[in-house]
Coordinates of C-alpha atoms in Angstrom, one line a residue:
Chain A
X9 CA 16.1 2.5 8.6
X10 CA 17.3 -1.0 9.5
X11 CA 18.6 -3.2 7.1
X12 CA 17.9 -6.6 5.9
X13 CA 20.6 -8.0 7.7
X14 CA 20.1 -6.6 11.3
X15 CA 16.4 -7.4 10.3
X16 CA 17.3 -11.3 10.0
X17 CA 19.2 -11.1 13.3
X18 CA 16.4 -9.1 15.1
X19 CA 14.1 -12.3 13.9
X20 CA 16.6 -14.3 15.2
X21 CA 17.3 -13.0 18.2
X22 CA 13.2 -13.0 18.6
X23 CA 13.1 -17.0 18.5
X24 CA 16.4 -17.3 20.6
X25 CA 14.9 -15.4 23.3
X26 CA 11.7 -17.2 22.9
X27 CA 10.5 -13.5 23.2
X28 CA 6.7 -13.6 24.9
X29 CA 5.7 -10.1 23.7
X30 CA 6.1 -6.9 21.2
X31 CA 7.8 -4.0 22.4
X32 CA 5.9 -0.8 22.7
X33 CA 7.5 0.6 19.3
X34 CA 6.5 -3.1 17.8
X35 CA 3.4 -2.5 18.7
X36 CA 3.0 1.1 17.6
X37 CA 4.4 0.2 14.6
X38 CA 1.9 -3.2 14.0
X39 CA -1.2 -0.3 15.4
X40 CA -0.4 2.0 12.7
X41 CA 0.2 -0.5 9.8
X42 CA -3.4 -2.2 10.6
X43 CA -4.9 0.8 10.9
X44 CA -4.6 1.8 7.8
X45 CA -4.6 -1.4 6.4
X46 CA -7.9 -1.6 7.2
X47 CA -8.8 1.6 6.5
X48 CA -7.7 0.7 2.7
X49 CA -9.6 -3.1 2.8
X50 CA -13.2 -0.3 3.7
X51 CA -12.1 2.3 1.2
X52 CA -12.1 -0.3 -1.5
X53 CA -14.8 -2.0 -0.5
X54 CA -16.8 1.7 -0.9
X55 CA -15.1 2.2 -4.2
X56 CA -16.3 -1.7 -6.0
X57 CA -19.8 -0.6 -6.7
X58 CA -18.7 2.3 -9.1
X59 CA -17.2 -0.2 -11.2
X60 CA -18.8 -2.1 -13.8
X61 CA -20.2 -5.4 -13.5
X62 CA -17.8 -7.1 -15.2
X63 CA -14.3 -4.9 -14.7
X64 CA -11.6 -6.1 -13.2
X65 CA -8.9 -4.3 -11.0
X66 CA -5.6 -4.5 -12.1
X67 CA -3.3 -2.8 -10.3
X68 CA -2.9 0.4 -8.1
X69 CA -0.7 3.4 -7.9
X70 CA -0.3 5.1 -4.4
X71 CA 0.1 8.6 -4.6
X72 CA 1.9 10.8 -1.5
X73 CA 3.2 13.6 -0.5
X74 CA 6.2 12.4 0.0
X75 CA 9.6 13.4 -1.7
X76 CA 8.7 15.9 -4.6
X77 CA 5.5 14.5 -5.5
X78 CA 4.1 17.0 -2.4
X79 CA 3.3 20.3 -5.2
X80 CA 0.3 18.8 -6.3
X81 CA -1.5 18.4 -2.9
X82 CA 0.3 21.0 -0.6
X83 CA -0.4 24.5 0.7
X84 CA -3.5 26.0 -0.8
X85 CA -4.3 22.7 -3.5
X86 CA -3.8 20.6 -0.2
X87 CA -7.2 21.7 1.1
X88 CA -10.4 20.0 1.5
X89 CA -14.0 20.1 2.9
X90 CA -13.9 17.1 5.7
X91 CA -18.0 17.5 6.5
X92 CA -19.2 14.0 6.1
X93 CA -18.8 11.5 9.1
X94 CA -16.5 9.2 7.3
X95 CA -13.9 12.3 5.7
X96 CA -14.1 13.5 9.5
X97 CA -13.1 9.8 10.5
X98 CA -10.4 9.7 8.3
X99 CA -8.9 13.2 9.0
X100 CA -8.8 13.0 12.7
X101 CA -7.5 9.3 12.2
X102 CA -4.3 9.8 9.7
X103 CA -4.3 13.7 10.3
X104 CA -3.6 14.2 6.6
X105 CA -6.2 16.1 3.9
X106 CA -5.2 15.6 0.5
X107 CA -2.1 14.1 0.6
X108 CA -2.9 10.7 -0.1
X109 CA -4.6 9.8 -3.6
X110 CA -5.0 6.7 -6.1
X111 CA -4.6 5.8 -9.3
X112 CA -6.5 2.7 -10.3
X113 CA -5.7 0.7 -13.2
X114 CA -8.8 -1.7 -14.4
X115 CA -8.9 -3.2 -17.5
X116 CA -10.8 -0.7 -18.8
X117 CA -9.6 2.7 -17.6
X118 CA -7.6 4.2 -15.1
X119 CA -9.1 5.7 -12.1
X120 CA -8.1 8.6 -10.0
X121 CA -9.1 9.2 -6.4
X122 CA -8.2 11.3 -3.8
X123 CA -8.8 9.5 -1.0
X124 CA -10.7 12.7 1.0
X125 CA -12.9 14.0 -2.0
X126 CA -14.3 10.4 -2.2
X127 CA -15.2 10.1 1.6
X128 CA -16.3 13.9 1.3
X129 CA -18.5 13.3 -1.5
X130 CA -17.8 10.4 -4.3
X131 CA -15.9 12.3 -6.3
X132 CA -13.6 10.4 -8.4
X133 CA -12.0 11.0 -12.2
X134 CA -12.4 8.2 -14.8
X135 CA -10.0 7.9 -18.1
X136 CA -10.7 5.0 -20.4
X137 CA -8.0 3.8 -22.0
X138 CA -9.1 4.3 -25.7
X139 CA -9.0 7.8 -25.6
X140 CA -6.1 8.7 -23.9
X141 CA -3.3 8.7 -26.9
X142 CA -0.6 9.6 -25.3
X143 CA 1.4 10.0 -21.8
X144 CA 4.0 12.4 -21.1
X145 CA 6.3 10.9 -18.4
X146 CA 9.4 13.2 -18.3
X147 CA 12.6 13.1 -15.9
X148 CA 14.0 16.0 -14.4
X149 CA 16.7 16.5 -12.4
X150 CA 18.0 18.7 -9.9
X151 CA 21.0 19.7 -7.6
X152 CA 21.4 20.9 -3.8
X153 CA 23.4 21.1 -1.2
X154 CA 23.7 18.8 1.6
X155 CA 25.3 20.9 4.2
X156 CA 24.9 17.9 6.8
X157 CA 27.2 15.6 4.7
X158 CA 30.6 16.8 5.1
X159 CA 32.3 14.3 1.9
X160 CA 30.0 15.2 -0.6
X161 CA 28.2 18.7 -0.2
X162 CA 26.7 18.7 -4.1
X163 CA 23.7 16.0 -4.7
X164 CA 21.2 15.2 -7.6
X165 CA 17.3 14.3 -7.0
X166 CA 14.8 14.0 -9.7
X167 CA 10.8 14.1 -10.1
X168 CA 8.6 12.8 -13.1
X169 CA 5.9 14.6 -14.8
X170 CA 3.0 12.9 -15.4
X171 CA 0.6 14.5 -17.6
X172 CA -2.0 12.9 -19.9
X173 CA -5.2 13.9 -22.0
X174 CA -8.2 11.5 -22.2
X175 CA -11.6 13.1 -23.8
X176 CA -11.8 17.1 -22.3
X177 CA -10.1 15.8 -19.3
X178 CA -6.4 16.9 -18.4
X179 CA -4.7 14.6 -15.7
X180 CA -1.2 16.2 -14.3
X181 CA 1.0 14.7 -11.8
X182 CA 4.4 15.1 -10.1
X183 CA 5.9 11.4 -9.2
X184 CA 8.6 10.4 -7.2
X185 CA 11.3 8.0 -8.6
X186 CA 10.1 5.1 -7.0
X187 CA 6.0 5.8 -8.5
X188 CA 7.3 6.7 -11.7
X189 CA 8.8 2.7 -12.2
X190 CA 6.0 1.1 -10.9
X191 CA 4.1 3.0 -13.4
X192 CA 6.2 1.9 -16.5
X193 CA 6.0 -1.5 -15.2
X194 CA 2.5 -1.2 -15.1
X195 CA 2.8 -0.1 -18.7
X196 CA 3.9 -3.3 -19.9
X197 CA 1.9 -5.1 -18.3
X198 CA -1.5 -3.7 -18.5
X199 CA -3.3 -4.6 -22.0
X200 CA -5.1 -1.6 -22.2
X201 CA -2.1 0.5 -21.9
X202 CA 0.3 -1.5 -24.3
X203 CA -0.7 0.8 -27.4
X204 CA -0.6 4.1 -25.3
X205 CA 2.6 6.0 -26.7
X206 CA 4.8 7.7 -24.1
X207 CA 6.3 10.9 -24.9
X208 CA 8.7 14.0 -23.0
X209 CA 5.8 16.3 -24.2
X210 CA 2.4 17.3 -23.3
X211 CA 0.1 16.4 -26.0
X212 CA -3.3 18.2 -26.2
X213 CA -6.5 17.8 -28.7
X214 CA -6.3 21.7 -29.4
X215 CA -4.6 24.7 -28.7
X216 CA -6.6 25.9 -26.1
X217 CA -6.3 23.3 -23.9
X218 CA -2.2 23.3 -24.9
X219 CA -2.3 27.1 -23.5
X220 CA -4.3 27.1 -20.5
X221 CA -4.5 23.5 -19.5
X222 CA -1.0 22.7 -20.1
X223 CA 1.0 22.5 -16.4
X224 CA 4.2 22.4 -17.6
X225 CA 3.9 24.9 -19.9
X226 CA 3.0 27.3 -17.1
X227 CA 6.0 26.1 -15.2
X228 CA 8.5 27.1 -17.6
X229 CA 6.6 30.1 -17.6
X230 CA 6.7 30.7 -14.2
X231 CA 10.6 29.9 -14.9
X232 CA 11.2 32.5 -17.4
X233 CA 9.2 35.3 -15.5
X234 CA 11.2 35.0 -12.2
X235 CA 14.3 35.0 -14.3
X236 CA 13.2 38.1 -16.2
X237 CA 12.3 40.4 -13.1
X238 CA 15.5 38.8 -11.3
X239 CA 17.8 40.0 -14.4
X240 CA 15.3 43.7 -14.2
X241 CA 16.1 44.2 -10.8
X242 CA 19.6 43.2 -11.0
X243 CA 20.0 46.0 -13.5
X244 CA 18.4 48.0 -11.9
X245 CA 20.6 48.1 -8.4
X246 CA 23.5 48.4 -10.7
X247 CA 22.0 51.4 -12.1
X248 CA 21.4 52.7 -8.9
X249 CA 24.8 51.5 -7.5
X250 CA 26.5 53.3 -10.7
X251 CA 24.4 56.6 -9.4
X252 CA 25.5 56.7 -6.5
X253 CA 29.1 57.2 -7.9
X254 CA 27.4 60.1 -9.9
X255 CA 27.8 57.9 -13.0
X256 CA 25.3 56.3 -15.7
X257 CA 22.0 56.9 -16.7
X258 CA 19.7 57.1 -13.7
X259 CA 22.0 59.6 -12.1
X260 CA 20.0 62.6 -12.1
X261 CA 16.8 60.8 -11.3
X262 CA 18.1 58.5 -8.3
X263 CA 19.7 62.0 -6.9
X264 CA 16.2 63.8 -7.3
X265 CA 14.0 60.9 -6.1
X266 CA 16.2 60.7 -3.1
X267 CA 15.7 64.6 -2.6
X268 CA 11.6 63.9 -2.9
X269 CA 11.5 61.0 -0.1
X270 CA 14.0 62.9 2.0
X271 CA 11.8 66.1 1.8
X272 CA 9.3 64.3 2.9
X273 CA 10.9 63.5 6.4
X274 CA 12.0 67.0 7.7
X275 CA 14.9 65.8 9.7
X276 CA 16.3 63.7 7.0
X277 CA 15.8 67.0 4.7
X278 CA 17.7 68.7 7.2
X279 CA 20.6 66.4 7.6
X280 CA 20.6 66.7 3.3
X281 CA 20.5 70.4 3.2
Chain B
X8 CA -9.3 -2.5 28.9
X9 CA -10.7 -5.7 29.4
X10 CA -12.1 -8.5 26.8
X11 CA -16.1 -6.6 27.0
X12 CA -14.4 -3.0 26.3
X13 CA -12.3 -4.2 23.4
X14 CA -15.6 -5.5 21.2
X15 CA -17.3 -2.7 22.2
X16 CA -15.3 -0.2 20.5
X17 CA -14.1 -2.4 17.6
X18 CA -18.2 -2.8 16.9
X19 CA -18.0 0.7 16.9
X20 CA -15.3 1.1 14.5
X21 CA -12.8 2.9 16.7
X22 CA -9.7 2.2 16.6
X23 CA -8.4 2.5 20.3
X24 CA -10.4 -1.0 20.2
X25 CA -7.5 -2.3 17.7
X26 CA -4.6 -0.3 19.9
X27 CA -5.9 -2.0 22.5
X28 CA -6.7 -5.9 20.8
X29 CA -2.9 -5.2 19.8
X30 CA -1.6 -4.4 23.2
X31 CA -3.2 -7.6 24.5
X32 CA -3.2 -10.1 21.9
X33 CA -0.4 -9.6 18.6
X34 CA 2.1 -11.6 20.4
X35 CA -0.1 -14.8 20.4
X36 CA -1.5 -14.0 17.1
X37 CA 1.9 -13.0 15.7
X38 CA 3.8 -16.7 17.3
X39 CA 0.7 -18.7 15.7
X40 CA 1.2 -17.2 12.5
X41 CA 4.7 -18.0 12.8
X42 CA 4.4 -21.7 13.8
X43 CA 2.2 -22.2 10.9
X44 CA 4.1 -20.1 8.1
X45 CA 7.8 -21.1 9.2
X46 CA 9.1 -22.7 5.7
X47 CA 11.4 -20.0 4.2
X48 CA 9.1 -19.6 1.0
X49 CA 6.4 -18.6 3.4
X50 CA 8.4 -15.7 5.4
X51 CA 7.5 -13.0 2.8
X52 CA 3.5 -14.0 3.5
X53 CA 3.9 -13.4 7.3
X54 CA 3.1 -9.4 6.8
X55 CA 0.0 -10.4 4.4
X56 CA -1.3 -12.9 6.6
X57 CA -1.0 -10.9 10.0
X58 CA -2.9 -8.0 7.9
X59 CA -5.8 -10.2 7.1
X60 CA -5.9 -11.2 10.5
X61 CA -6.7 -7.9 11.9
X62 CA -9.2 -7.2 9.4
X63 CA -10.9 -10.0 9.9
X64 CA -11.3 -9.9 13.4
X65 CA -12.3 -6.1 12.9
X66 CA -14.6 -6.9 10.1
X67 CA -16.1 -10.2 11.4
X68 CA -16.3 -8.7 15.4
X69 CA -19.7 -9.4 15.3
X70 CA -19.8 -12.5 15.5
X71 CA -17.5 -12.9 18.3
X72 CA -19.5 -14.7 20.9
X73 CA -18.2 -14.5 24.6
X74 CA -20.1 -17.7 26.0
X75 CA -18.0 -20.1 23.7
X76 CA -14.2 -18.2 23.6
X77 CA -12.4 -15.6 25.1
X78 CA -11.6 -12.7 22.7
X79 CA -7.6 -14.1 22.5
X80 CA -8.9 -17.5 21.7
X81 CA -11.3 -16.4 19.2
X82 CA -8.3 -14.2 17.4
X83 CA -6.4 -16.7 17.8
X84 CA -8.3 -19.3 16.3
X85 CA -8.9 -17.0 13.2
X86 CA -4.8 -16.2 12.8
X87 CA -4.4 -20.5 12.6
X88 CA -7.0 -20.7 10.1
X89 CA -6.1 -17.9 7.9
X90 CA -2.6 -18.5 8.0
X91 CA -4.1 -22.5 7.2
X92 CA -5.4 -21.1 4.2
X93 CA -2.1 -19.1 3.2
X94 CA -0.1 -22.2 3.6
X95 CA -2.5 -24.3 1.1
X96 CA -2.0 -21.2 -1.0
X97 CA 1.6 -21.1 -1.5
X98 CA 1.6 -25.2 -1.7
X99 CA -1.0 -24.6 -5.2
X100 CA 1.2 -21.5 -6.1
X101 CA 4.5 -23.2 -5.9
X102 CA 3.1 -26.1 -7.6
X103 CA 4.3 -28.8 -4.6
X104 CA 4.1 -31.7 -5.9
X105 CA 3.6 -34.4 -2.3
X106 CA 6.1 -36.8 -1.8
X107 CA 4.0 -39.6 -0.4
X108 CA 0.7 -40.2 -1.8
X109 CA -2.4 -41.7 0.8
X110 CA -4.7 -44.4 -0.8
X111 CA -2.5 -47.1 -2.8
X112 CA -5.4 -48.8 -4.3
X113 CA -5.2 -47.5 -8.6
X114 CA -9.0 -46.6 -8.0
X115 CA -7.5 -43.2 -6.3
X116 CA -5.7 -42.2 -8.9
X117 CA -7.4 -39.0 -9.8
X118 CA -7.3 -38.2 -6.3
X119 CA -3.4 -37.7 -6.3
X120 CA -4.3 -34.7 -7.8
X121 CA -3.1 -31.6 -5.9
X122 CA -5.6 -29.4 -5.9
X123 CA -8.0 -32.4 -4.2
X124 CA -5.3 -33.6 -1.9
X125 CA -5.4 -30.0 -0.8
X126 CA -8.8 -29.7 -0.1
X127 CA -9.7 -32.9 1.2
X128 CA -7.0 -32.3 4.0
X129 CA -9.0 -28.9 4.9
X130 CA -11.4 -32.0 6.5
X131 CA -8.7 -33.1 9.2
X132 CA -8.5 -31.0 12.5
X133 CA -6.2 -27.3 12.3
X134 CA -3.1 -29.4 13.7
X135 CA -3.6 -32.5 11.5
X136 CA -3.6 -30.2 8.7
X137 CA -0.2 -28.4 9.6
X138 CA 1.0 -31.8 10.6
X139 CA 0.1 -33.0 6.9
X140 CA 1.0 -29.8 5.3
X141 CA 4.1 -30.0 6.7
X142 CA 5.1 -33.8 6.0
X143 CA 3.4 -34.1 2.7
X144 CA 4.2 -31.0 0.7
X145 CA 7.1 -29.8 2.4
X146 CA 8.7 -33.0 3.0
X147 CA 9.8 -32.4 7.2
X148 CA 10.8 -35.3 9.1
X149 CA 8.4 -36.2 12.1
X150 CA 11.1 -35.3 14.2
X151 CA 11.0 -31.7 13.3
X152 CA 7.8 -31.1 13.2
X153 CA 7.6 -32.9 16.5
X154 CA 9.6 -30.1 17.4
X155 CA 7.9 -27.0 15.9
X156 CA 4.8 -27.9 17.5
X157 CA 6.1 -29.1 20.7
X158 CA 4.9 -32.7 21.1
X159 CA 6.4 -36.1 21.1
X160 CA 7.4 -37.9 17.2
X161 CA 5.0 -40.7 18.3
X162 CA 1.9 -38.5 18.4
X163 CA 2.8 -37.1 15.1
X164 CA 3.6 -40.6 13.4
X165 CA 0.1 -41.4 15.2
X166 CA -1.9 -38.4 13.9
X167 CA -0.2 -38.6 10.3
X168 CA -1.8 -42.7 10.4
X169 CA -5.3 -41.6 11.8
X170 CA -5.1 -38.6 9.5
X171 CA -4.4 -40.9 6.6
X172 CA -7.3 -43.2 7.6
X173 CA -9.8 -40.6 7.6
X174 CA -9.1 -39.2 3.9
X175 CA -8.9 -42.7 2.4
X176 CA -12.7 -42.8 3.9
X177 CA -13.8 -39.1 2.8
X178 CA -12.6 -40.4 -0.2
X179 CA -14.2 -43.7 -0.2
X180 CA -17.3 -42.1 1.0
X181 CA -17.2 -39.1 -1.8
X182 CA -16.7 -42.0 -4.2
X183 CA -19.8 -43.9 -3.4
X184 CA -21.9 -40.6 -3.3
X185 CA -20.7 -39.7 -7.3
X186 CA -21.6 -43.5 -8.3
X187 CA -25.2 -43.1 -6.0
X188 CA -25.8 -40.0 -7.7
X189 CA -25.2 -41.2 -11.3
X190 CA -27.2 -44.1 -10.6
X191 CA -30.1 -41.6 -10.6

């Protein structure tokens, strides 16, 4: 990526030269910026008659699938119909399916669109603001190797959760750094929003909904169930690495099960005997 | 692709049509944007501007009409006035207060106003107004703006006289139409 100082000597260099036309990238670059610039200008335009008369967009919250954010809209939650001319248009245009959603803040409610479901058929999610009561916006962090950088091998990302109840509906989403501000700065600024409390917890109206509509619940649980059959078959190859040396436990039965499956292929049995 | 191709497929809504508008005409639209928007408070507007531009031209292609322009002078013609409007835009945003008012008779008071200054300028020709724009609000010497739009400082000291002329008579003429109409 350049930076703002080559980019003030590229502009400079532009009127120095006097330069009479864009080169090829420029103009790749301009092609695909209009493009879906004016792709957004007629999705817009399609979304203003399902608001009210007199409701007023405030501001918008681009959703990707770019750096973590990617879970909620990849592999199998990533796939959509594309049947009617215009989702057809769009898919063969941007080659992307779900990846690409909204979040609309009027002054009235929130709005969320994904951007293919709408073209497909109109289908979009509306949250007033008086009766959401709380948003759960939570950090977490995380550490990996960067084998490409030889100084410092050990780095640190993060996600936000986004997760909120309004009426019977449940609203979850993974935000990258960069969403997650623009959302608490939409916070402040938005009236509707001011008296919305934010909390590091998933709030739900009852407990049904905080067992089987509750994300984040079923990630930690996810969490703790790989953990558990990781620790059940670690203890279990010991077991069978402690039989081996005729020791512990599963001795008799790891030598006799060996015996059955070797009995069952006659050379094997052979080579045993 | 010629000029006939181009409108074809942009009235079509495909967008090889804008790949190939782009390949032909961005530089021209692109340099008159620049000429217009070239104040350092304006750079940040260039991207906006050259957006709408686009969209316009894509949106509006119908009513492109070959027997009066060519397709280049017709997106041209619609990057100068946008990027027009921009510049009155960012004049009323950043509150630009112009250093030399027109009429000097006290009966034009309310017309230092900014917001009318502003629009009764929209009445001169596309140059006059950037010549205006560009003395009045942003306070460049003839000279320089001689310069930026390539002509001689006499034509501009010219055009910023005849330009003058013809608002104190919009004016004058607005004037006598509000007393006519309260008359009756």
């Amino acid at each position: 990526m350049k930076t703002s100082f080559k980019k003030v000597f590229d502009q400079l260099n532009d009127d120095l030269l006097e330069k009479n036309d864009l080169s090829a990238n420029e103009k790749k670059q301009l092609f695909d910026e209009t493009k879906m610039y004016i792709f957004i200008q007629d999705f817009l335009k399609k979304l203003t008659p399902y608001l009210q008369e007199d409701e007023v967009i405030q501001s918008y919250l681009p959703l990707t699938n770019q750096d973590n954010s990617a879970i909620m809209t990849g592999g199998i939650m990533g796939m959509a119909y594309a049947r009617t001319p215009d989702a057809r248009a769009y898919l063969n245009t941007f080659h992307t399916v779900r990846g690409n959603r909204l979040l609309i803040f009027t002054d009235q409610r929130m709005i969320f669109v994904v951007v293919i479901d709408f073209l497909e058929d109109h289908t979009y999610f509306s949250y007033p603001y008086d009766s959401i009561k709380s948003f759960m916006l939570k950090e977490h962090t995380f550490g990996y190797f960067d084998w490409a950088n030889k100084d410092g091998l050990r780095k640190q990302d993060s996600y936000y959760t986004f997760d909120f109840q309004a009426g019977n509906h449940v609203f979850t989403e993974m935000l990258s750094p960069e969403d997650a501000q623009i959302f608490q700065r939409q916070l402040q600024e938005i009236d509707g929003l001011k008296h919305v409390l934010i909390t590091d917890k998933a709030k739900r109206n009852n407990w049904l909904d905080r067992v089987f509509s509750n994300v984040t619940l079923h990630i930690r649980l996810l969490y703790g169930v790989t953990i558990l059959a990781f620790l059940a078959l670690f203890i279990y190859l010991f077991l069978v690495l402690l039989a081996a040396f005729d020791i512990g436990p599963l001795k008799d039965e790891i030598v006799f099960g060996l015996i059955a499956i070797a009995a069952k292929i006659p050379p094997l049995y052979s080579l045993w005997i | 692709m010629n000029d006939q191709e181009i409108v074809q497929l942009i009235q079509q809504k495909d967008f090889r049509g804008l790949e190939a508008l782009i390949d032909l005409y961005s530089c021209s639209i692109r340099s008159m944007i620049r000429l217009i928007l070239n104040h350092p408070a304006e750079k940040t507007y260039l991207k906006e501007v050259e957006n709408e531009v686009f969209y316009k031209i894509w949106d509006k292609i119908e009513q492109f009409d070959e027997t009066k322009s060519s397709l280049g002078t017709w997106s041209v013609k619609i990057a100068r006035n946008l990027a027009l409007d921009k510049k009155r835009q960012i004049i009323r945003n950043l509150k630009i207060i112009p250093t030399e008012f027109l009429p000097e008779t006290p009966e034009c008071d309310e017309y230092l106003e900014r917001e009318q200054f502003l629009e009764l300028v929209a009445i001169l020709s596309a140059e006059d107004q950037l010549i205006f724009l560009k003395y009045f609000f942003y306070q460049d010497k003839p000279g320089d703006i001689a310069k930026d739009l390539d002509l001689d400082p006499a034509i501009i000291y010219n055009r910023l006289a005849r330009g003058k002329k013809k608002l104190k008579d919009a004016l004058k003429n607005g004037k006598d139409r509000d007393s006519h109409e309260n008359v009756f």
